[in-house]
Amino acid sequence: MIDVIDLKKSFGKLEVLKGITTTIKEGEKVAIIGPSGSGKSTFLRCLNCLEDPTSGSIIFEGVDIADMRVDINIHRRHMGMVFQQFNLFNNKTVIENIMLAPVYLAIHDLRMKKLQNFFIRIKNAFSKHKTPLYEIDTTPQKIKEEARENALRLLRRIGLEEKADVYPSTLSGGQKQRIAIIRAMAMNPKVILFDEPTSALDPEMVGEVLDLIKQLADEGMTMVIVTHEMGFAREVATRVIFMDEGRIVEENTPQELFNNPQHPRTREFLSKVL
Ligand code: ADP
Ligand code: MG
């Protein structure tokens, strides 16, 4: 699904990613572990086009999204992202948070189709060969209704339907993060990237968030998750990547990586965190 080839990223003189090469297959659950400052977040941000790589390629479904010429919005909508700090819009209600991106994109698509039809009609008026018009079977009203239905269905799933119309500031950290996760799901992404989704939570809320991520994993969602929760990585990940100083030092099944680390730096890191 995603092929990363010799990905490099520098901020000024600081080279943060020094050539990352890996492949993420459909259905995989990849955990990324490693010391603070090793480039884990930068790597995820490059995957989701939140950072422009300095060099290298990220091939997502056959298209190099590191190439500045491609329309990243087309690809980004297939990748959900969940951040450590939830990143909910505090001036919008819970349901507005969930509906925002799907509605925005669907209305954008609708406008583009209408615009294209406008040009096709002009072209058809002057040409013997008639190009068929795009079929338009929706309206902004319908798009919003469908997005609301879908958002309510997702809220019901996590038992927070009654929070639909409240603002995020009234929620606990665990509730906020679960809403951030279903907000990502509302886009129907092909892969979800999680950047330390439980690191900002009080300990008693970690479980509810990990449980939801685990459910999505069991349903076959492809995911990449930067985490300090080694127990979770061991239980849920199909592969663990250990990063240090901008490189992948070692990657393996959780079984192998945790029980039989090959590289001295992996061993040193694991001895500190396990
Ligand atoms: P990790 O997530 O593994 O802790 P990060 O990817 O956040 O690591 O950061 C790796 C290094 O890149 C750090 O030294 C950090 O200070 C630096 N860095 C990250 N983002 C930026 C930025 N926007 N500008 C400058 N330096 C950055
Ligand atoms: Mg980070």
PDB file of C-alpha atoms and ligand atoms in Angstrom:
ATOM      1  CA  MET A   1       0.000   0.000   0.000  1.00  0.00           C
ATOM      2  CA  ILE A   2       2.805   2.434   0.903  1.00  0.00           C
ATOM      3  CA  ASP A   3       6.356   2.105  -0.379  1.00  0.00           C
ATOM      4  CA  VAL A   4       8.846   4.410   1.295  1.00  0.00           C
ATOM      5  CA  ILE A   5      12.146   4.653  -0.557  1.00  0.00           C
ATOM      6  CA  ASP A   6      15.218   6.388   0.894  1.00  0.00           C
ATOM      7  CA  LEU A   7      13.148   9.104   2.525  1.00  0.00           C
ATOM      8  CA  LYS A   8      15.205  12.017   3.841  1.00  0.00           C
ATOM      9  CA  LYS A   9      14.088  15.109   5.683  1.00  0.00           C
ATOM     10  CA  SER A  10      16.158  18.007   6.957  1.00  0.00           C
ATOM     11  CA  PHE A  11      15.154  21.095   8.881  1.00  0.00           C
ATOM     12  CA  GLY A  12      17.837  23.567   7.857  1.00  0.00           C
ATOM     13  CA  LYS A  13      21.129  21.876   8.674  1.00  0.00           C
ATOM     14  CA  LEU A  14      19.541  19.281  10.940  1.00  0.00           C
ATOM     15  CA  GLU A  15      19.035  16.000   9.086  1.00  0.00           C
ATOM     16  CA  VAL A  16      16.156  14.331  10.934  1.00  0.00           C
ATOM     17  CA  LEU A  17      15.407  11.429   8.567  1.00  0.00           C
ATOM     18  CA  LYS A  18      18.533   9.916   7.069  1.00  0.00           C
ATOM     19  CA  GLY A  19      17.110   7.529   4.497  1.00  0.00           C
ATOM     20  CA  ILE A  20      14.064   5.519   5.535  1.00  0.00           C
ATOM     21  CA  THR A  21      13.089   2.577   3.354  1.00  0.00           C
ATOM     22  CA  THR A  22      10.160   0.335   4.221  1.00  0.00           C
ATOM     23  CA  THR A  23       6.913  -1.046   2.839  1.00  0.00           C
ATOM     24  CA  ILE A  24       3.531  -0.992   4.536  1.00  0.00           C
ATOM     25  CA  LYS A  25       1.197  -3.655   3.219  1.00  0.00           C
ATOM     26  CA  GLU A  26      -2.570  -3.635   3.290  1.00  0.00           C
ATOM     27  CA  GLY A  27      -3.899  -4.899   6.616  1.00  0.00           C
ATOM     28  CA  GLU A  28      -0.571  -4.525   8.429  1.00  0.00           C
ATOM     29  CA  LYS A  29      -0.371  -2.945  11.860  1.00  0.00           C
ATOM     30  CA  VAL A  30       3.055  -1.377  12.114  1.00  0.00           C
ATOM     31  CA  ALA A  31       4.268  -0.080  15.466  1.00  0.00           C
ATOM     32  CA  ILE A  32       7.118   2.433  15.457  1.00  0.00           C
ATOM     33  CA  ILE A  33       9.159   2.670  18.628  1.00  0.00           C
ATOM     34  CA  GLY A  34      12.322   4.542  19.453  1.00  0.00           C
ATOM     35  CA  PRO A  35      13.813   7.251  21.634  1.00  0.00           C
ATOM     36  CA  SER A  36      12.459  10.763  21.712  1.00  0.00           C
ATOM     37  CA  GLY A  37      13.903  12.875  18.892  1.00  0.00           C
ATOM     38  CA  SER A  38      14.624   9.904  16.637  1.00  0.00           C
ATOM     39  CA  GLY A  39      12.321  11.212  13.882  1.00  0.00           C
ATOM     40  CA  LYS A  40       9.185   9.114  14.444  1.00  0.00           C
ATOM     41  CA  SER A  41       6.741  12.018  14.238  1.00  0.00           C
ATOM     42  CA  THR A  42       8.574  13.540  11.295  1.00  0.00           C
ATOM     43  CA  PHE A  43       8.290  10.219   9.486  1.00  0.00           C
ATOM     44  CA  LEU A  44       4.513  10.036  10.061  1.00  0.00           C
ATOM     45  CA  ARG A  45       4.129  13.676   9.060  1.00  0.00           C
ATOM     46  CA  CYS A  46       5.961  12.968   5.797  1.00  0.00           C
ATOM     47  CA  LEU A  47       3.680   9.979   5.140  1.00  0.00           C
ATOM     48  CA  ASN A  48       0.653  12.227   5.529  1.00  0.00           C
ATOM     49  CA  CYS A  49       2.209  15.091   3.504  1.00  0.00           C
ATOM     50  CA  LEU A  50       2.232  17.391   6.534  1.00  0.00           C
ATOM     51  CA  GLU A  51       5.960  17.776   5.812  1.00  0.00           C
ATOM     52  CA  ASP A  52       7.635  17.860   2.414  1.00  0.00           C
ATOM     53  CA  PRO A  53      10.443  15.319   2.281  1.00  0.00           C
ATOM     54  CA  THR A  54      13.854  16.670   1.308  1.00  0.00           C
ATOM     55  CA  SER A  55      14.376  13.669  -0.967  1.00  0.00           C
ATOM     56  CA  GLY A  56      13.175  10.137  -1.571  1.00  0.00           C
ATOM     57  CA  SER A  57       9.807   8.728  -2.545  1.00  0.00           C
ATOM     58  CA  ILE A  58       6.580   7.745  -0.859  1.00  0.00           C
ATOM     59  CA  ILE A  59       4.553   5.632  -3.261  1.00  0.00           C
ATOM     60  CA  PHE A  60       0.945   5.425  -2.077  1.00  0.00           C
ATOM     61  CA  GLU A  61      -1.202   3.245  -4.320  1.00  0.00           C
ATOM     62  CA  GLY A  62       1.151   3.718  -7.211  1.00  0.00           C
ATOM     63  CA  VAL A  63       1.535   7.502  -6.970  1.00  0.00           C
ATOM     64  CA  ASP A  64       4.602   9.262  -5.591  1.00  0.00           C
ATOM     65  CA  ILE A  65       3.080  11.607  -3.031  1.00  0.00           C
ATOM     66  CA  ALA A  66       6.490  13.103  -2.222  1.00  0.00           C
ATOM     67  CA  ASP A  67       6.345  14.592  -5.708  1.00  0.00           C
ATOM     68  CA  MET A  68       5.240  18.211  -5.293  1.00  0.00           C
ATOM     69  CA  ARG A  69       3.228  18.102  -8.504  1.00  0.00           C
ATOM     70  CA  VAL A  70       0.622  15.604  -7.338  1.00  0.00           C
ATOM     71  CA  ASP A  71      -2.534  16.827  -5.647  1.00  0.00           C
ATOM     72  CA  ILE A  72      -1.885  15.703  -2.088  1.00  0.00           C
ATOM     73  CA  ASN A  73      -5.468  16.322  -1.051  1.00  0.00           C
ATOM     74  CA  ILE A  74      -6.586  13.396  -3.178  1.00  0.00           C
ATOM     75  CA  HIS A  75      -4.195  11.110  -1.348  1.00  0.00           C
ATOM     76  CA  ARG A  76      -4.401  12.614   2.097  1.00  0.00           C
ATOM     77  CA  ARG A  77      -8.111  11.876   2.267  1.00  0.00           C
ATOM     78  CA  HIS A  78      -7.248   8.175   2.164  1.00  0.00           C
ATOM     79  CA  MET A  79      -4.960   8.549   5.182  1.00  0.00           C
ATOM     80  CA  GLY A  80      -6.367   9.305   8.597  1.00  0.00           C
ATOM     81  CA  MET A  81      -4.150  10.873  11.239  1.00  0.00           C
ATOM     82  CA  VAL A  82      -4.539  10.868  15.008  1.00  0.00           C
ATOM     83  CA  PHE A  83      -2.275  13.109  17.073  1.00  0.00           C
ATOM     84  CA  GLN A  84      -1.005  13.000  20.641  1.00  0.00           C
ATOM     85  CA  GLN A  85      -2.798  16.266  21.461  1.00  0.00           C
ATOM     86  CA  PHE A  86      -6.146  15.202  19.856  1.00  0.00           C
ATOM     87  CA  ASN A  87      -6.227  18.301  17.599  1.00  0.00           C
ATOM     88  CA  LEU A  88     -10.004  18.646  17.797  1.00  0.00           C
ATOM     89  CA  PHE A  89     -11.407  22.038  16.797  1.00  0.00           C
ATOM     90  CA  ASN A  90     -12.417  23.518  20.142  1.00  0.00           C
ATOM     91  CA  ASN A  91     -14.791  26.066  18.606  1.00  0.00           C
ATOM     92  CA  LYS A  92     -16.822  23.314  16.931  1.00  0.00           C
ATOM     93  CA  THR A  93     -19.101  20.759  18.516  1.00  0.00           C
ATOM     94  CA  VAL A  94     -18.208  17.099  18.548  1.00  0.00           C
ATOM     95  CA  ILE A  95     -20.437  16.245  15.599  1.00  0.00           C
ATOM     96  CA  GLU A  96     -19.204  19.264  13.634  1.00  0.00           C
ATOM     97  CA  ASN A  97     -15.648  18.040  14.201  1.00  0.00           C
ATOM     98  CA  ILE A  98     -16.526  14.654  12.751  1.00  0.00           C
ATOM     99  CA  MET A  99     -18.532  16.028   9.809  1.00  0.00           C
ATOM    100  CA  LEU A 100     -16.168  18.809   8.787  1.00  0.00           C
ATOM    101  CA  ALA A 101     -13.707  17.049   6.480  1.00  0.00           C
ATOM    102  CA  PRO A 102     -16.137  14.614   4.816  1.00  0.00           C
ATOM    103  CA  VAL A 103     -18.607  17.429   4.076  1.00  0.00           C
ATOM    104  CA  TYR A 104     -15.884  19.779   2.856  1.00  0.00           C
ATOM    105  CA  LEU A 105     -14.480  17.167   0.484  1.00  0.00           C
ATOM    106  CA  ALA A 106     -17.842  15.945  -0.807  1.00  0.00           C
ATOM    107  CA  ILE A 107     -18.945  19.512  -1.532  1.00  0.00           C
ATOM    108  CA  HIS A 108     -15.606  20.206  -3.173  1.00  0.00           C
ATOM    109  CA  ASP A 109     -16.108  17.141  -5.402  1.00  0.00           C
ATOM    110  CA  LEU A 110     -19.653  18.227  -6.229  1.00  0.00           C
ATOM    111  CA  ARG A 111     -18.473  21.708  -7.250  1.00  0.00           C
ATOM    112  CA  MET A 112     -15.707  20.248  -9.390  1.00  0.00           C
ATOM    113  CA  LYS A 113     -18.203  18.009 -11.199  1.00  0.00           C
ATOM    114  CA  LYS A 114     -20.543  20.927 -11.820  1.00  0.00           C
ATOM    115  CA  LEU A 115     -17.666  23.022 -13.123  1.00  0.00           C
ATOM    116  CA  GLN A 116     -16.517  20.229 -15.404  1.00  0.00           C
ATOM    117  CA  ASN A 117     -20.056  19.744 -16.699  1.00  0.00           C
ATOM    118  CA  PHE A 118     -20.172  23.455 -17.497  1.00  0.00           C
ATOM    119  CA  PHE A 119     -17.097  23.116 -19.711  1.00  0.00           C
ATOM    120  CA  ILE A 120     -18.316  19.849 -21.248  1.00  0.00           C
ATOM    121  CA  ARG A 121     -21.592  21.558 -22.238  1.00  0.00           C
ATOM    122  CA  ILE A 122     -19.692  24.360 -23.947  1.00  0.00           C
ATOM    123  CA  LYS A 123     -17.460  21.884 -25.724  1.00  0.00           C
ATOM    124  CA  ASN A 124     -20.444  19.744 -26.765  1.00  0.00           C
ATOM    125  CA  ALA A 125     -22.174  22.812 -28.232  1.00  0.00           C
ATOM    126  CA  PHE A 126     -19.322  23.202 -30.704  1.00  0.00           C
ATOM    127  CA  SER A 127     -18.469  19.596 -31.363  1.00  0.00           C
ATOM    128  CA  LYS A 128     -20.123  16.719 -33.168  1.00  0.00           C
ATOM    129  CA  HIS A 129     -18.674  14.254 -30.684  1.00  0.00           C
ATOM    130  CA  LYS A 130     -20.698  14.668 -27.481  1.00  0.00           C
ATOM    131  CA  THR A 131     -18.829  14.001 -24.247  1.00  0.00           C
ATOM    132  CA  PRO A 132     -21.122  12.560 -21.571  1.00  0.00           C
ATOM    133  CA  LEU A 133     -21.720  14.734 -18.511  1.00  0.00           C
ATOM    134  CA  TYR A 134     -20.799  13.692 -14.980  1.00  0.00           C
ATOM    135  CA  GLU A 135     -23.793  12.242 -13.214  1.00  0.00           C
ATOM    136  CA  ILE A 136     -24.746  14.374 -10.245  1.00  0.00           C
ATOM    137  CA  ASP A 137     -27.013  12.584  -7.799  1.00  0.00           C
ATOM    138  CA  THR A 138     -26.465  14.634  -4.669  1.00  0.00           C
ATOM    139  CA  THR A 139     -26.908  18.099  -3.200  1.00  0.00           C
ATOM    140  CA  PRO A 140     -25.052  19.944  -0.420  1.00  0.00           C
ATOM    141  CA  GLN A 141     -28.115  19.290   1.747  1.00  0.00           C
ATOM    142  CA  LYS A 142     -27.941  15.551   1.110  1.00  0.00           C
ATOM    143  CA  ILE A 143     -24.176  15.487   1.678  1.00  0.00           C
ATOM    144  CA  LYS A 144     -24.632  17.089   5.108  1.00  0.00           C
ATOM    145  CA  GLU A 145     -27.454  14.745   6.082  1.00  0.00           C
ATOM    146  CA  GLU A 146     -25.422  11.695   5.131  1.00  0.00           C
ATOM    147  CA  ALA A 147     -22.357  12.976   6.983  1.00  0.00           C
ATOM    148  CA  ARG A 148     -24.487  13.580  10.085  1.00  0.00           C
ATOM    149  CA  GLU A 149     -25.945  10.054   9.928  1.00  0.00           C
ATOM    150  CA  ASN A 150     -22.486   8.607   9.566  1.00  0.00           C
ATOM    151  CA  ALA A 151     -21.092  10.724  12.426  1.00  0.00           C
ATOM    152  CA  LEU A 152     -23.938   9.610  14.717  1.00  0.00           C
ATOM    153  CA  ARG A 153     -23.351   5.988  13.779  1.00  0.00           C
ATOM    154  CA  LEU A 154     -19.666   6.355  14.705  1.00  0.00           C
ATOM    155  CA  LEU A 155     -20.517   8.133  17.977  1.00  0.00           C
ATOM    156  CA  ARG A 156     -22.949   5.359  18.842  1.00  0.00           C
ATOM    157  CA  ARG A 157     -20.213   2.866  18.213  1.00  0.00           C
ATOM    158  CA  ILE A 158     -18.054   4.402  20.955  1.00  0.00           C
ATOM    159  CA  GLY A 159     -21.026   5.066  23.232  1.00  0.00           C
ATOM    160  CA  LEU A 160     -20.778   8.857  23.014  1.00  0.00           C
ATOM    161  CA  GLU A 161     -23.885   9.667  20.994  1.00  0.00           C
ATOM    162  CA  GLU A 162     -25.147  11.994  23.719  1.00  0.00           C
ATOM    163  CA  LYS A 163     -21.989  14.121  23.316  1.00  0.00           C
ATOM    164  CA  ALA A 164     -22.776  15.021  19.694  1.00  0.00           C
ATOM    165  CA  ASP A 165     -23.658  18.641  20.409  1.00  0.00           C
ATOM    166  CA  VAL A 166     -21.210  19.512  23.172  1.00  0.00           C
ATOM    167  CA  TYR A 167     -17.863  21.259  22.733  1.00  0.00           C
ATOM    168  CA  PRO A 168     -14.614  19.285  23.147  1.00  0.00           C
ATOM    169  CA  SER A 169     -13.560  21.265  26.230  1.00  0.00           C
ATOM    170  CA  THR A 170     -16.264  19.483  28.251  1.00  0.00           C
ATOM    171  CA  LEU A 171     -14.835  16.017  27.477  1.00  0.00           C
ATOM    172  CA  SER A 172     -12.218  13.892  29.190  1.00  0.00           C
ATOM    173  CA  GLY A 173      -8.936  13.197  27.398  1.00  0.00           C
ATOM    174  CA  GLY A 174      -9.992   9.637  26.643  1.00  0.00           C
ATOM    175  CA  GLN A 175     -13.286  10.822  25.136  1.00  0.00           C
ATOM    176  CA  LYS A 176     -11.484  13.460  23.050  1.00  0.00           C
ATOM    177  CA  GLN A 177      -9.042  10.951  21.674  1.00  0.00           C
ATOM    178  CA  ARG A 178     -11.752   8.407  20.848  1.00  0.00           C
ATOM    179  CA  ILE A 179     -13.614  11.141  19.004  1.00  0.00           C
ATOM    180  CA  ALA A 180     -10.419  12.104  17.161  1.00  0.00           C
ATOM    181  CA  ILE A 181     -10.141   8.458  16.099  1.00  0.00           C
ATOM    182  CA  ILE A 182     -13.701   8.189  14.777  1.00  0.00           C
ATOM    183  CA  ARG A 183     -13.237  11.576  13.096  1.00  0.00           C
ATOM    184  CA  ALA A 184     -10.387   9.966  11.164  1.00  0.00           C
ATOM    185  CA  MET A 185     -12.617   6.936  10.452  1.00  0.00           C
ATOM    186  CA  ALA A 186     -15.362   9.183   9.069  1.00  0.00           C
ATOM    187  CA  MET A 187     -13.197   9.770   5.998  1.00  0.00           C
ATOM    188  CA  ASN A 188     -13.159   6.032   5.286  1.00  0.00           C
ATOM    189  CA  PRO A 189      -9.376   6.052   5.139  1.00  0.00           C
ATOM    190  CA  LYS A 190      -7.311   3.195   3.746  1.00  0.00           C
ATOM    191  CA  VAL A 191      -4.743   3.635   6.486  1.00  0.00           C
ATOM    192  CA  ILE A 192      -4.652   5.457   9.827  1.00  0.00           C
ATOM    193  CA  LEU A 193      -1.480   6.968  11.232  1.00  0.00           C
ATOM    194  CA  PHE A 194      -1.374   7.351  15.018  1.00  0.00           C
ATOM    195  CA  ASP A 195       1.280   9.528  16.667  1.00  0.00           C
ATOM    196  CA  GLU A 196       1.527   8.540  20.333  1.00  0.00           C
ATOM    197  CA  PRO A 197      -2.262   8.486  20.734  1.00  0.00           C
ATOM    198  CA  THR A 198      -2.136   7.734  24.464  1.00  0.00           C
ATOM    199  CA  SER A 199       0.850   9.808  25.589  1.00  0.00           C
ATOM    200  CA  ALA A 200      -1.190  12.841  26.633  1.00  0.00           C
ATOM    201  CA  LEU A 201      -3.767  10.818  28.566  1.00  0.00           C
ATOM    202  CA  ASP A 202      -4.183  10.242  32.277  1.00  0.00           C
ATOM    203  CA  PRO A 203      -3.311   6.603  32.969  1.00  0.00           C
ATOM    204  CA  GLU A 204      -6.896   5.573  33.665  1.00  0.00           C
ATOM    205  CA  MET A 205      -7.941   6.643  30.150  1.00  0.00           C
ATOM    206  CA  VAL A 206      -5.255   4.835  28.206  1.00  0.00           C
ATOM    207  CA  GLY A 207      -7.202   1.567  28.160  1.00  0.00           C
ATOM    208  CA  GLU A 208     -10.359   2.885  26.483  1.00  0.00           C
ATOM    209  CA  VAL A 209      -8.314   4.439  23.671  1.00  0.00           C
ATOM    210  CA  LEU A 210      -6.144   1.379  23.134  1.00  0.00           C
ATOM    211  CA  ASP A 211      -9.274  -0.796  23.123  1.00  0.00           C
ATOM    212  CA  LEU A 212     -10.775   1.247  20.295  1.00  0.00           C
ATOM    213  CA  ILE A 213      -7.539   1.117  18.287  1.00  0.00           C
ATOM    214  CA  LYS A 214      -7.423  -2.618  18.885  1.00  0.00           C
ATOM    215  CA  GLN A 215     -11.001  -3.020  17.616  1.00  0.00           C
ATOM    216  CA  LEU A 216     -10.091  -1.190  14.410  1.00  0.00           C
ATOM    217  CA  ALA A 217      -7.004  -3.357  14.056  1.00  0.00           C
ATOM    218  CA  ASP A 218      -9.130  -6.497  14.442  1.00  0.00           C
ATOM    219  CA  GLU A 219     -11.461  -5.213  11.734  1.00  0.00           C
ATOM    220  CA  GLY A 220      -8.547  -5.215   9.319  1.00  0.00           C
ATOM    221  CA  MET A 221      -7.663  -1.507   9.287  1.00  0.00           C
ATOM    222  CA  THR A 222      -4.155  -0.833   8.039  1.00  0.00           C
ATOM    223  CA  MET A 223      -2.362   1.228  10.663  1.00  0.00           C
ATOM    224  CA  VAL A 224       0.955   2.776  11.545  1.00  0.00           C
ATOM    225  CA  ILE A 225       1.256   3.657  15.199  1.00  0.00           C
ATOM    226  CA  VAL A 226       4.046   5.452  17.019  1.00  0.00           C
ATOM    227  CA  THR A 227       3.747   4.299  20.597  1.00  0.00           C
ATOM    228  CA  HIS A 228       5.450   3.931  23.952  1.00  0.00           C
ATOM    229  CA  GLU A 229       2.968   1.227  24.921  1.00  0.00           C
ATOM    230  CA  MET A 230       5.199  -1.795  24.437  1.00  0.00           C
ATOM    231  CA  GLY A 231       2.534  -4.206  25.683  1.00  0.00           C
ATOM    232  CA  PHE A 232       0.134  -2.871  23.088  1.00  0.00           C
ATOM    233  CA  ALA A 233       2.764  -3.061  20.327  1.00  0.00           C
ATOM    234  CA  ARG A 234       3.470  -6.649  21.283  1.00  0.00           C
ATOM    235  CA  GLU A 235      -0.206  -7.575  21.284  1.00  0.00           C
ATOM    236  CA  VAL A 236      -1.522  -5.709  18.250  1.00  0.00           C
ATOM    237  CA  ALA A 237       1.363  -5.002  15.871  1.00  0.00           C
ATOM    238  CA  THR A 238       2.155  -7.355  13.029  1.00  0.00           C
ATOM    239  CA  ARG A 239       5.543  -5.643  12.715  1.00  0.00           C
ATOM    240  CA  VAL A 240       7.604  -3.385  14.937  1.00  0.00           C
ATOM    241  CA  ILE A 241      10.054  -0.823  13.598  1.00  0.00           C
ATOM    242  CA  PHE A 242      12.759   0.481  15.925  1.00  0.00           C
ATOM    243  CA  MET A 243      13.989   3.933  14.875  1.00  0.00           C
ATOM    244  CA  ASP A 244      17.015   5.768  16.201  1.00  0.00           C
ATOM    245  CA  GLU A 245      18.696   8.946  14.960  1.00  0.00           C
ATOM    246  CA  GLY A 246      16.670   9.178  11.783  1.00  0.00           C
ATOM    247  CA  ARG A 247      17.145   5.596  10.663  1.00  0.00           C
ATOM    248  CA  ILE A 248      15.346   2.282  10.904  1.00  0.00           C
ATOM    249  CA  VAL A 249      17.765   0.307  13.027  1.00  0.00           C
ATOM    250  CA  GLU A 250      15.761  -2.883  13.123  1.00  0.00           C
ATOM    251  CA  GLU A 251      12.312  -4.147  12.141  1.00  0.00           C
ATOM    252  CA  ASN A 252      10.740  -7.469  12.865  1.00  0.00           C
ATOM    253  CA  THR A 253       7.701  -9.255  14.246  1.00  0.00           C
ATOM    254  CA  PRO A 254       6.977  -8.130  17.828  1.00  0.00           C
ATOM    255  CA  GLN A 255       7.895 -11.605  19.001  1.00  0.00           C
ATOM    256  CA  GLU A 256      11.379 -11.426  17.486  1.00  0.00           C
ATOM    257  CA  LEU A 257      12.058  -7.764  18.124  1.00  0.00           C
ATOM    258  CA  PHE A 258      11.107  -7.814  21.796  1.00  0.00           C
ATOM    259  CA  ASN A 259      12.455 -11.258  22.679  1.00  0.00           C
ATOM    260  CA  ASN A 260      15.475 -11.394  20.464  1.00  0.00           C
ATOM    261  CA  PRO A 261      16.642  -7.891  19.446  1.00  0.00           C
ATOM    262  CA  GLN A 262      19.602  -8.051  17.084  1.00  0.00           C
ATOM    263  CA  HIS A 263      21.055  -4.578  17.310  1.00  0.00           C
ATOM    264  CA  PRO A 264      22.826  -3.254  20.442  1.00  0.00           C
ATOM    265  CA  ARG A 265      20.872   0.015  20.231  1.00  0.00           C
ATOM    266  CA  THR A 266      17.565  -1.855  20.157  1.00  0.00           C
ATOM    267  CA  ARG A 267      18.649  -3.845  23.195  1.00  0.00           C
ATOM    268  CA  GLU A 268      19.683  -0.721  25.034  1.00  0.00           C
ATOM    269  CA  PHE A 269      16.377   1.008  24.270  1.00  0.00           C
ATOM    270  CA  LEU A 270      14.290  -2.007  25.253  1.00  0.00           C
ATOM    271  CA  SER A 271      16.210  -2.445  28.496  1.00  0.00           C
ATOM    272  CA  LYS A 272      15.095   1.082  29.449  1.00  0.00           C
ATOM    273  CA  VAL A 273      11.425   0.810  28.502  1.00  0.00           C
ATOM    274  CA  LEU A 274      10.437  -2.778  29.232  1.00  0.00           C
TER     275      LEU A 274
HETATM  276  P1  ADP B   1      10.209  11.900  17.704  1.00  0.00           P
HETATM  277  O1  ADP B   1       8.799  11.951  17.259  1.00  0.00           O
HETATM  278  O2  ADP B   1      10.871  10.587  17.423  1.00  0.00           O
HETATM  279  O3  ADP B   1      10.383  12.299  19.125  1.00  0.00           O
HETATM  280  P2  ADP B   1      10.530  14.145  15.919  1.00  0.00           P
HETATM  281  O4  ADP B   1      10.278  13.636  14.545  1.00  0.00           O
HETATM  282  O5  ADP B   1       9.458  14.902  16.579  1.00  0.00           O
HETATM  283  O6  ADP B   1      11.043  12.937  16.834  1.00  0.00           O
HETATM  284  O7  ADP B   1      11.810  15.080  15.909  1.00  0.00           O
HETATM  285  C1  ADP B   1      13.070  14.673  15.414  1.00  0.00           C
HETATM  286  C2  ADP B   1      14.016  15.859  15.423  1.00  0.00           C
HETATM  287  O8  ADP B   1      13.564  16.808  14.479  1.00  0.00           O
HETATM  288  C3  ADP B   1      14.108  16.581  16.748  1.00  0.00           C
HETATM  289  O9  ADP B   1      15.447  16.948  16.959  1.00  0.00           O
HETATM  290  C4  ADP B   1      13.234  17.806  16.534  1.00  0.00           C
HETATM  291  O10 ADP B   1      13.689  18.862  17.319  1.00  0.00           O
HETATM  292  C5  ADP B   1      13.425  18.085  15.068  1.00  0.00           C
HETATM  293  N1  ADP B   1      12.273  18.760  14.454  1.00  0.00           N
HETATM  294  C6  ADP B   1      11.038  18.229  14.312  1.00  0.00           C
HETATM  295  N2  ADP B   1      10.192  19.081  13.693  1.00  0.00           N
HETATM  296  C7  ADP B   1      10.937  20.189  13.422  1.00  0.00           C
HETATM  297  C8  ADP B   1      10.660  21.441  12.786  1.00  0.00           C
HETATM  298  N3  ADP B   1       9.437  21.721  12.286  1.00  0.00           N
HETATM  299  N4  ADP B   1      11.662  22.335  12.690  1.00  0.00           N
HETATM  300  C9  ADP B   1      12.896  22.051  13.180  1.00  0.00           C
HETATM  301  N5  ADP B   1      13.223  20.904  13.780  1.00  0.00           N
HETATM  302  C10 ADP B   1      12.272  19.975  13.916  1.00  0.00           C
HETATM  303 MG    MG B   2       7.042  12.392  18.286  1.00  0.00          MG
END
